[in-house]
PDB file of C-alpha atoms and ligand atoms in Angstrom:
ATOM      1  CA  MET A   1     127.459 -37.632 116.321  1.00 84.00           C
ATOM      2  CA  THR A   2     124.023 -36.589 117.730  1.00 95.00           C
ATOM      3  CA  LEU A   3     121.837 -39.210 119.765  1.00 98.00           C
ATOM      4  CA  GLU A   4     119.574 -41.197 118.362  1.00 98.00           C
ATOM      5  CA  PHE A   5     116.374 -41.853 119.761  1.00 96.00           C
ATOM      6  CA  GLU A   6     113.065 -44.219 119.579  1.00 97.00           C
ATOM      7  CA  THR A   7     109.779 -43.426 120.916  1.00 98.00           C
ATOM      8  CA  VAL A   8     108.319 -46.608 122.949  1.00 98.00           C
ATOM      9  CA  PRO A   9     104.827 -46.927 123.474  1.00 98.00           C
ATOM     10  CA  CYS A  10     104.328 -48.900 126.909  1.00 98.00           C
ATOM     11  CA  LEU A  11     101.094 -49.726 128.761  1.00 98.00           C
ATOM     12  CA  SER A  12      97.861 -48.108 127.643  1.00 97.00           C
ATOM     13  CA  ASP A  13      99.411 -44.353 127.093  1.00 97.00           C
ATOM     14  CA  ASN A  14     102.583 -44.280 128.343  1.00 98.00           C
ATOM     15  CA  TYR A  15     105.774 -43.265 126.425  1.00 98.00           C
ATOM     16  CA  ALA A  16     109.349 -44.550 127.026  1.00 98.00           C
ATOM     17  CA  TYR A  17     112.262 -43.398 124.704  1.00 98.00           C
ATOM     18  CA  LEU A  18     115.486 -45.391 123.849  1.00 98.00           C
ATOM     19  CA  VAL A  19     118.481 -43.094 123.292  1.00 98.00           C
ATOM     20  CA  HIS A  20     121.495 -44.031 121.652  1.00 98.00           C
ATOM     21  CA  ASP A  21     124.992 -42.758 121.214  1.00 98.00           C
ATOM     22  CA  PRO A  22     126.183 -44.257 117.850  1.00 97.00           C
ATOM     23  CA  ASP A  23     129.775 -43.398 118.601  1.00 96.00           C
ATOM     24  CA  THR A  24     130.172 -45.390 121.703  1.00 98.00           C
ATOM     25  CA  GLY A  25     127.093 -47.674 121.360  1.00 98.00           C
ATOM     26  CA  ALA A  26     125.984 -46.512 124.837  1.00 98.00           C
ATOM     27  CA  THR A  27     121.981 -46.640 124.691  1.00 98.00           C
ATOM     28  CA  ALA A  28     119.789 -45.229 127.739  1.00 98.00           C
ATOM     29  CA  VAL A  29     115.875 -45.681 128.242  1.00 99.00           C
ATOM     30  CA  VAL A  30     113.955 -42.996 129.871  1.00 99.00           C
ATOM     31  CA  ASP A  31     111.574 -44.506 132.525  1.00 98.00           C
ATOM     32  CA  VAL A  32     110.197 -47.994 132.583  1.00 98.00           C
ATOM     33  CA  PRO A  33     106.674 -48.346 132.188  1.00 98.00           C
ATOM     34  CA  GLU A  34     106.830 -52.042 131.400  1.00 98.00           C
ATOM     35  CA  ALA A  35     109.701 -54.290 130.205  1.00 98.00           C
ATOM     36  CA  GLN A  36     108.766 -56.050 126.802  1.00 98.00           C
ATOM     37  CA  PRO A  37     108.019 -52.875 124.536  1.00 98.00           C
ATOM     38  CA  ILE A  38     111.707 -51.939 125.797  1.00 98.00           C
ATOM     39  CA  LEU A  39     113.236 -55.201 125.093  1.00 98.00           C
ATOM     40  CA  ASP A  40     111.330 -55.852 122.001  1.00 98.00           C
ATOM     41  CA  ALA A  41     112.720 -52.032 120.639  1.00 98.00           C
ATOM     42  CA  LEU A  42     116.618 -52.900 121.828  1.00 98.00           C
ATOM     43  CA  GLU A  43     116.399 -55.871 119.997  1.00 98.00           C
ATOM     44  CA  ARG A  44     115.063 -54.571 116.554  1.00 98.00           C
ATOM     45  CA  ARG A  45     117.592 -51.924 116.640  1.00 98.00           C
ATOM     46  CA  GLY A  46     120.236 -54.322 117.795  1.00 98.00           C
ATOM     47  CA  TRP A  47     121.083 -51.916 120.594  1.00 98.00           C
ATOM     48  CA  THR A  48     122.748 -52.867 123.886  1.00 98.00           C
ATOM     49  CA  LEU A  49     121.336 -51.392 126.958  1.00 98.00           C
ATOM     50  CA  THR A  50     123.991 -49.500 129.082  1.00 98.00           C
ATOM     51  CA  ASP A  51     121.886 -46.875 131.193  1.00 98.00           C
ATOM     52  CA  VAL A  52     118.419 -46.076 132.609  1.00 98.00           C
ATOM     53  CA  LEU A  53     117.295 -42.544 133.545  1.00 98.00           C
ATOM     54  CA  LEU A  54     114.236 -42.518 135.592  1.00 98.00           C
ATOM     55  CA  THR A  55     112.074 -38.964 135.930  1.00 98.00           C
ATOM     56  CA  HIS A  56     110.164 -39.759 138.706  1.00 98.00           C
ATOM     57  CA  HIS A  57     108.722 -42.470 140.979  1.00 98.00           C
ATOM     58  CA  HIS A  58     105.268 -43.041 139.901  1.00 98.00           C
ATOM     59  CA  TRP A  59     104.730 -46.726 139.049  1.00 98.00           C
ATOM     60  CA  ASP A  60     103.580 -46.340 135.338  1.00 98.00           C
ATOM     61  CA  HIS A  61     107.298 -44.971 135.043  1.00 98.00           C
ATOM     62  CA  VAL A  62     109.361 -47.715 136.660  1.00 98.00           C
ATOM     63  CA  ASP A  63     107.312 -51.110 137.320  1.00 98.00           C
ATOM     64  CA  GLY A  64     108.911 -52.749 134.436  1.00 98.00           C
ATOM     65  CA  LEU A  65     112.619 -51.656 135.671  1.00 98.00           C
ATOM     66  CA  ALA A  66     113.119 -55.035 137.957  1.00 98.00           C
ATOM     67  CA  ALA A  67     112.129 -57.181 134.735  1.00 98.00           C
ATOM     68  CA  LEU A  68     114.077 -55.129 132.383  1.00 98.00           C
ATOM     69  CA  LEU A  69     117.178 -55.226 134.561  1.00 98.00           C
ATOM     70  CA  GLU A  70     117.310 -59.236 134.369  1.00 98.00           C
ATOM     71  CA  GLN A  71     117.314 -59.301 130.927  1.00 98.00           C
ATOM     72  CA  ALA A  72     119.287 -56.165 130.207  1.00 98.00           C
ATOM     73  CA  PRO A  73     121.664 -55.273 132.962  1.00 98.00           C
ATOM     74  CA  ALA A  74     122.209 -51.349 133.111  1.00 98.00           C
ATOM     75  CA  LEU A  75     123.203 -48.376 135.645  1.00 98.00           C
ATOM     76  CA  VAL A  76     120.176 -47.067 137.114  1.00 98.00           C
ATOM     77  CA  THR A  77     120.358 -43.239 137.427  1.00 98.00           C
ATOM     78  CA  GLY A  78     117.113 -41.244 139.418  1.00 98.00           C
ATOM     79  CA  ALA A  79     116.510 -38.011 141.556  1.00 98.00           C
ATOM     80  CA  ALA A  80     118.744 -38.169 144.759  1.00 98.00           C
ATOM     81  CA  ALA A  81     115.540 -36.271 146.330  1.00 97.00           C
ATOM     82  CA  ASP A  82     113.326 -39.851 145.480  1.00 98.00           C
ATOM     83  CA  ALA A  83     116.053 -41.956 146.415  1.00 98.00           C
ATOM     84  CA  HIS A  84     113.592 -43.341 149.161  1.00 98.00           C
ATOM     85  CA  ARG A  85     110.720 -44.367 146.827  1.00 98.00           C
ATOM     86  CA  LEU A  86     112.379 -44.962 143.461  1.00 98.00           C
ATOM     87  CA  PRO A  87     113.774 -48.211 142.932  1.00 98.00           C
ATOM     88  CA  PRO A  88     117.457 -49.079 144.103  1.00 98.00           C
ATOM     89  CA  LEU A  89     119.700 -46.381 142.121  1.00 98.00           C
ATOM     90  CA  ASP A  90     123.268 -46.496 141.123  1.00 98.00           C
ATOM     91  CA  ILE A  91     123.675 -43.095 140.480  1.00 98.00           C
ATOM     92  CA  GLU A  92     121.554 -40.550 142.725  1.00 98.00           C
ATOM     93  CA  VAL A  93     121.519 -36.798 140.915  1.00 98.00           C
ATOM     94  CA  ARG A  94     120.405 -33.320 141.581  1.00 98.00           C
ATOM     95  CA  GLU A  95     119.782 -30.335 139.620  1.00 98.00           C
ATOM     96  CA  GLY A  96     122.644 -29.088 137.750  1.00 98.00           C
ATOM     97  CA  ASP A  97     124.017 -32.534 137.697  1.00 98.00           C
ATOM     98  CA  VAL A  98     125.446 -34.090 134.486  1.00 98.00           C
ATOM     99  CA  VAL A  99     124.466 -37.612 132.695  1.00 98.00           C
ATOM    100  CA  LYS A 100     126.114 -38.533 130.398  1.00 98.00           C
ATOM    101  CA  ILE A 101     124.846 -41.050 127.314  1.00 98.00           C
ATOM    102  CA  GLY A 102     128.153 -42.319 125.713  1.00 97.00           C
ATOM    103  CA  ASN A 103     129.806 -39.050 124.975  1.00 95.00           C
ATOM    104  CA  GLU A 104     127.137 -36.859 124.975  1.00 97.00           C
ATOM    105  CA  ALA A 105     126.256 -34.967 128.352  1.00 98.00           C
ATOM    106  CA  GLY A 106     122.798 -34.044 129.625  1.00 98.00           C
ATOM    107  CA  THR A 107     121.725 -31.707 132.464  1.00 98.00           C
ATOM    108  CA  VAL A 108     119.308 -32.788 135.001  1.00 98.00           C
ATOM    109  CA  ILE A 109     116.627 -30.284 135.585  1.00 98.00           C
ATOM    110  CA  ASP A 110     114.410 -30.053 138.970  1.00 98.00           C
ATOM    111  CA  VAL A 111     110.451 -30.005 137.504  1.00 98.00           C
ATOM    112  CA  SER A 112     108.973 -30.551 140.783  1.00 98.00           C
ATOM    113  CA  GLY A 113     105.381 -30.111 141.119  1.00 98.00           C
ATOM    114  CA  HIS A 114     103.708 -33.246 139.433  1.00 98.00           C
ATOM    115  CA  THR A 115     105.829 -34.773 142.222  1.00 98.00           C
ATOM    116  CA  VAL A 116     108.029 -33.493 144.369  1.00 98.00           C
ATOM    117  CA  GLY A 117     111.461 -34.634 142.895  1.00 98.00           C
ATOM    118  CA  HIS A 118     110.738 -35.063 139.701  1.00 98.00           C
ATOM    119  CA  ILE A 119     113.341 -34.469 137.107  1.00 98.00           C
ATOM    120  CA  ALA A 120     114.086 -33.833 133.597  1.00 99.00           C
ATOM    121  CA  PHE A 121     116.797 -34.669 131.577  1.00 99.00           C
ATOM    122  CA  HIS A 122     118.366 -32.000 128.598  1.00 98.00           C
ATOM    123  CA  PHE A 123     120.658 -32.976 126.284  1.00 98.00           C
ATOM    124  CA  PRO A 124     121.703 -29.581 124.648  1.00 98.00           C
ATOM    125  CA  ALA A 125     124.253 -30.882 121.482  1.00 98.00           C
ATOM    126  CA  SER A 126     121.389 -33.442 120.570  1.00 98.00           C
ATOM    127  CA  LYS A 127     118.729 -30.637 121.135  1.00 98.00           C
ATOM    128  CA  LEU A 128     116.178 -33.361 123.175  1.00 98.00           C
ATOM    129  CA  ALA A 129     114.837 -32.813 126.682  1.00 98.00           C
ATOM    130  CA  PHE A 130     113.139 -35.465 128.339  1.00 98.00           C
ATOM    131  CA  THR A 131     109.795 -34.052 130.486  1.00 98.00           C
ATOM    132  CA  ALA A 132     107.372 -37.031 131.448  1.00 98.00           C
ATOM    133  CA  ASP A 133     104.678 -35.736 133.403  1.00 98.00           C
ATOM    134  CA  SER A 134     106.067 -32.074 133.669  1.00 98.00           C
ATOM    135  CA  LEU A 135     105.706 -30.611 130.298  1.00 98.00           C
ATOM    136  CA  MET A 136     103.357 -32.390 128.026  1.00 98.00           C
ATOM    137  CA  ALA A 137     102.463 -32.186 124.569  1.00 98.00           C
ATOM    138  CA  LEU A 138      99.911 -29.270 124.878  1.00 98.00           C
ATOM    139  CA  GLY A 139      99.747 -29.920 128.368  1.00 98.00           C
ATOM    140  CA  CYS A 140     101.540 -30.735 131.389  1.00 98.00           C
ATOM    141  CA  GLY A 141     100.959 -33.119 134.388  1.00 98.00           C
ATOM    142  CA  ARG A 142      98.668 -32.561 137.299  1.00 98.00           C
ATOM    143  CA  VAL A 143      99.861 -30.783 140.247  1.00 98.00           C
ATOM    144  CA  PHE A 144      99.556 -34.115 142.762  1.00 98.00           C
ATOM    145  CA  GLU A 145     102.491 -33.315 145.387  1.00 98.00           C
ATOM    146  CA  GLY A 146     103.825 -29.924 144.706  1.00 98.00           C
ATOM    147  CA  THR A 147     102.433 -26.021 144.578  1.00 98.00           C
ATOM    148  CA  MET A 148     101.188 -24.180 141.776  1.00 98.00           C
ATOM    149  CA  PRO A 149     104.056 -21.735 142.186  1.00 98.00           C
ATOM    150  CA  GLN A 150     106.616 -24.812 141.806  1.00 98.00           C
ATOM    151  CA  MET A 151     105.157 -25.999 138.940  1.00 98.00           C
ATOM    152  CA  TRP A 152     105.322 -22.567 136.925  1.00 98.00           C
ATOM    153  CA  GLU A 153     108.582 -22.351 137.826  1.00 98.00           C
ATOM    154  CA  SER A 154     109.674 -25.992 136.544  1.00 98.00           C
ATOM    155  CA  LEU A 155     107.851 -25.479 133.615  1.00 98.00           C
ATOM    156  CA  SER A 156     109.306 -21.914 133.073  1.00 98.00           C
ATOM    157  CA  LYS A 157     112.595 -23.424 133.293  1.00 98.00           C
ATOM    158  CA  LEU A 158     111.691 -26.078 130.252  1.00 98.00           C
ATOM    159  CA  ALA A 159     110.150 -22.952 128.083  1.00 98.00           C
ATOM    160  CA  ALA A 160     113.558 -21.452 128.561  1.00 98.00           C
ATOM    161  CA  LEU A 161     115.602 -23.920 126.567  1.00 98.00           C
ATOM    162  CA  PRO A 162     116.299 -23.460 123.016  1.00 98.00           C
ATOM    163  CA  GLU A 163     113.144 -23.149 120.784  1.00 98.00           C
ATOM    164  CA  ASP A 164     114.310 -26.238 118.909  1.00 98.00           C
ATOM    165  CA  THR A 165     114.317 -28.499 121.718  1.00 98.00           C
ATOM    166  CA  VAL A 166     112.238 -31.862 121.249  1.00 98.00           C
ATOM    167  CA  ILE A 167     110.078 -32.496 123.754  1.00 98.00           C
ATOM    168  CA  CYS A 168     109.969 -36.261 124.737  1.00 98.00           C
ATOM    169  CA  SER A 169     107.318 -36.327 127.276  1.00 98.00           C
ATOM    170  CA  GLY A 170     105.738 -39.289 128.995  1.00 98.00           C
ATOM    171  CA  HIS A 171     101.943 -39.797 127.710  1.00 98.00           C
ATOM    172  CA  GLU A 172      99.333 -39.759 124.617  1.00 98.00           C
ATOM    173  CA  TYR A 173      97.220 -37.512 126.430  1.00 98.00           C
ATOM    174  CA  THR A 174      97.416 -34.970 123.678  1.00 98.00           C
ATOM    175  CA  MET A 175      93.773 -35.089 122.207  1.00 98.00           C
ATOM    176  CA  ALA A 176      92.713 -34.441 125.601  1.00 98.00           C
ATOM    177  CA  ASN A 177      94.845 -31.572 126.016  1.00 98.00           C
ATOM    178  CA  ALA A 178      94.114 -30.075 122.592  1.00 98.00           C
ATOM    179  CA  LYS A 179      90.277 -30.361 123.376  1.00 98.00           C
ATOM    180  CA  PHE A 180      90.726 -28.279 126.647  1.00 98.00           C
ATOM    181  CA  ALA A 181      93.314 -25.902 125.068  1.00 98.00           C
ATOM    182  CA  LEU A 182      90.773 -24.817 122.548  1.00 97.00           C
ATOM    183  CA  SER A 183      88.272 -24.314 125.034  1.00 97.00           C
ATOM    184  CA  ILE A 184      90.009 -21.446 126.649  1.00 95.00           C
ATOM    185  CA  ASP A 185      91.887 -20.346 123.320  1.00 93.00           C
ATOM    186  CA  PRO A 186      89.760 -21.080 120.811  1.00 94.00           C
ATOM    187  CA  ASP A 187      90.816 -18.435 118.278  1.00 92.00           C
ATOM    188  CA  ASN A 188      94.357 -19.437 118.407  1.00 95.00           C
ATOM    189  CA  PRO A 189      95.555 -20.286 114.443  1.00 96.00           C
ATOM    190  CA  ARG A 190      98.430 -22.666 115.264  1.00 97.00           C
ATOM    191  CA  LEU A 191      96.484 -24.250 118.413  1.00 98.00           C
ATOM    192  CA  ILE A 192      93.674 -24.659 115.811  1.00 98.00           C
ATOM    193  CA  SER A 193      95.713 -26.472 113.017  1.00 98.00           C
ATOM    194  CA  ARG A 194      97.604 -28.477 115.629  1.00 98.00           C
ATOM    195  CA  SER A 195      94.856 -29.789 116.835  1.00 98.00           C
ATOM    196  CA  LYS A 196      93.755 -30.822 113.670  1.00 98.00           C
ATOM    197  CA  ALA A 197      97.210 -32.548 112.903  1.00 98.00           C
ATOM    198  CA  VAL A 198      96.903 -34.085 116.425  1.00 98.00           C
ATOM    199  CA  GLU A 199      93.418 -35.316 115.745  1.00 98.00           C
ATOM    200  CA  GLU A 200      94.609 -36.943 112.368  1.00 98.00           C
ATOM    201  CA  ALA A 201      97.723 -38.833 113.692  1.00 97.00           C
ATOM    202  CA  ARG A 202      95.445 -40.248 116.385  1.00 97.00           C
ATOM    203  CA  SER A 203      92.940 -41.424 114.104  1.00 97.00           C
ATOM    204  CA  LYS A 204      95.822 -43.613 112.144  1.00 97.00           C
ATOM    205  CA  GLY A 205      97.048 -44.485 115.766  1.00 95.00           C
ATOM    206  CA  GLU A 206     100.477 -42.518 115.178  1.00 96.00           C
ATOM    207  CA  PRO A 207     102.043 -40.773 118.298  1.00 97.00           C
ATOM    208  CA  THR A 208     101.695 -37.388 118.605  1.00 98.00           C
ATOM    209  CA  VAL A 209     105.042 -37.060 120.976  1.00 97.00           C
ATOM    210  CA  PRO A 210     107.944 -35.678 120.830  1.00 98.00           C
ATOM    211  CA  SER A 211     106.771 -32.326 119.871  1.00 98.00           C
ATOM    212  CA  VAL A 212     109.061 -29.155 119.426  1.00 98.00           C
ATOM    213  CA  LEU A 213     109.391 -26.434 122.153  1.00 98.00           C
ATOM    214  CA  ARG A 214     108.541 -23.891 119.803  1.00 98.00           C
ATOM    215  CA  GLU A 215     105.011 -25.441 119.108  1.00 98.00           C
ATOM    216  CA  GLU A 216     104.525 -25.712 122.777  1.00 98.00           C
ATOM    217  CA  LEU A 217     105.482 -22.388 123.256  1.00 98.00           C
ATOM    218  CA  GLU A 218     102.793 -21.303 120.736  1.00 97.00           C
ATOM    219  CA  THR A 219     100.177 -23.584 121.522  1.00 98.00           C
ATOM    220  CA  ASN A 220     100.285 -25.209 125.034  1.00 98.00           C
ATOM    221  CA  PRO A 221      98.171 -22.930 127.381  1.00 98.00           C
ATOM    222  CA  PHE A 222     100.054 -23.990 130.587  1.00 98.00           C
ATOM    223  CA  LEU A 223     103.128 -22.221 128.939  1.00 98.00           C
ATOM    224  CA  ARG A 224     101.118 -18.921 127.546  1.00 97.00           C
ATOM    225  CA  ALA A 225     100.265 -18.101 131.445  1.00 97.00           C
ATOM    226  CA  GLY A 226     102.117 -14.668 130.565  1.00 95.00           C
ATOM    227  CA  ASP A 227     100.211 -14.549 127.106  1.00 95.00           C
ATOM    228  CA  PRO A 228      97.955 -10.943 127.141  1.00 95.00           C
ATOM    229  CA  GLY A 229      95.483 -12.791 124.496  1.00 92.00           C
ATOM    230  CA  LEU A 230      95.470 -15.792 126.613  1.00 95.00           C
ATOM    231  CA  GLN A 231      94.832 -13.944 129.757  1.00 96.00           C
ATOM    232  CA  ALA A 232      91.991 -11.812 128.333  1.00 94.00           C
ATOM    233  CA  ALA A 233      90.480 -14.770 127.282  1.00 93.00           C
ATOM    234  CA  ILE A 234      90.053 -16.190 130.569  1.00 94.00           C
ATOM    235  CA  GLY A 235      89.432 -12.696 132.657  1.00 96.00           C
ATOM    236  CA  MET A 236      92.853 -12.151 133.815  1.00 97.00           C
ATOM    237  CA  GLU A 237      94.351  -9.487 131.908  1.00 96.00           C
ATOM    238  CA  GLY A 238      97.467  -7.864 133.816  1.00 96.00           C
ATOM    239  CA  ALA A 239      97.680 -11.053 136.121  1.00 97.00           C
ATOM    240  CA  GLU A 240     100.826 -12.585 137.445  1.00 97.00           C
ATOM    241  CA  PRO A 241     101.855 -15.369 135.019  1.00 97.00           C
ATOM    242  CA  ALA A 242     102.058 -17.802 138.244  1.00 97.00           C
ATOM    243  CA  ASP A 243      98.417 -17.312 139.128  1.00 98.00           C
ATOM    244  CA  VAL A 244      97.368 -17.484 135.563  1.00 98.00           C
ATOM    245  CA  PHE A 245      99.125 -20.674 135.395  1.00 98.00           C
ATOM    246  CA  ALA A 246      97.305 -21.967 138.544  1.00 98.00           C
ATOM    247  CA  GLU A 247      93.849 -20.709 137.221  1.00 98.00           C
ATOM    248  CA  ILE A 248      94.444 -22.564 133.905  1.00 98.00           C
ATOM    249  CA  ARG A 249      95.650 -26.055 135.823  1.00 98.00           C
ATOM    250  CA  THR A 250      92.649 -25.542 138.190  1.00 97.00           C
ATOM    251  CA  ARG A 251      90.315 -25.320 135.179  1.00 97.00           C
ATOM    252  CA  LYS A 252      91.852 -28.603 133.398  1.00 97.00           C
ATOM    253  CA  ASP A 253      91.498 -30.348 136.454  1.00 96.00           C
ATOM    254  CA  ARG A 254      87.547 -29.995 136.242  1.00 95.00           C
ATOM    255  CA  PHE A 255      87.504 -29.848 132.531  1.00 94.00           C
TER     256      PHE A 255
HETATM  257 ZN1   ZN B   1     103.502 -39.272 136.780  1.00 67.92          ZN
HETATM  258 FE1   FE B   2     102.410 -40.567 134.088  1.00 67.92          FE
END
């Protein structure tokens, strides 16, 4: 059976994800912005936590871990590259390593850029990818530690996953991302309709994540740096996609 999952809103705009293997009862949480909403969701579902998967070291993804483990002991997995600045890890992983939730195997993808050492987890059988602050709904994380080419390479790895992959990202930034996306890609009909749907969901207080990779490929400007129409719209026809990405990311930083 495929993994079940639940999106858990935390803090003001973060998301954690509970992931449950019905065959074995194993349950993981991806990132721990704060403990209580995750404990509440576990209790509501009747799931027992077995694993914690950490994507990167930023406080808004790890600060709830100690309090969570006090109530719900579990094995903690995170990037070997960041072991020195993550909470204590039981399992250190690198790109290509396999992570298991019960019977289902996932792969670790290095998605450095936002931070160096940021990892994503891809569970192909259940078509789930946990991308945190790398690929986000209609956006991507700000490039704090890595380089623009590195972030482009990371996003390109995620863009190459099967199109029906569900993208579980780390924040509710979609409305602001939509406004920026429309500012540079105003004639994209799919972007226009997605933006309307995002606005409607937010007006009802509903999350806009997860999303599906196919819609990101069609509407997320950071994945469309190779698209001739988008290149033309920003005056960069025929430029290298990595350079176009860098220009779009820089414009977003100033937006
Ligand atoms: Zn972050
Ligand atoms: Fe974050």
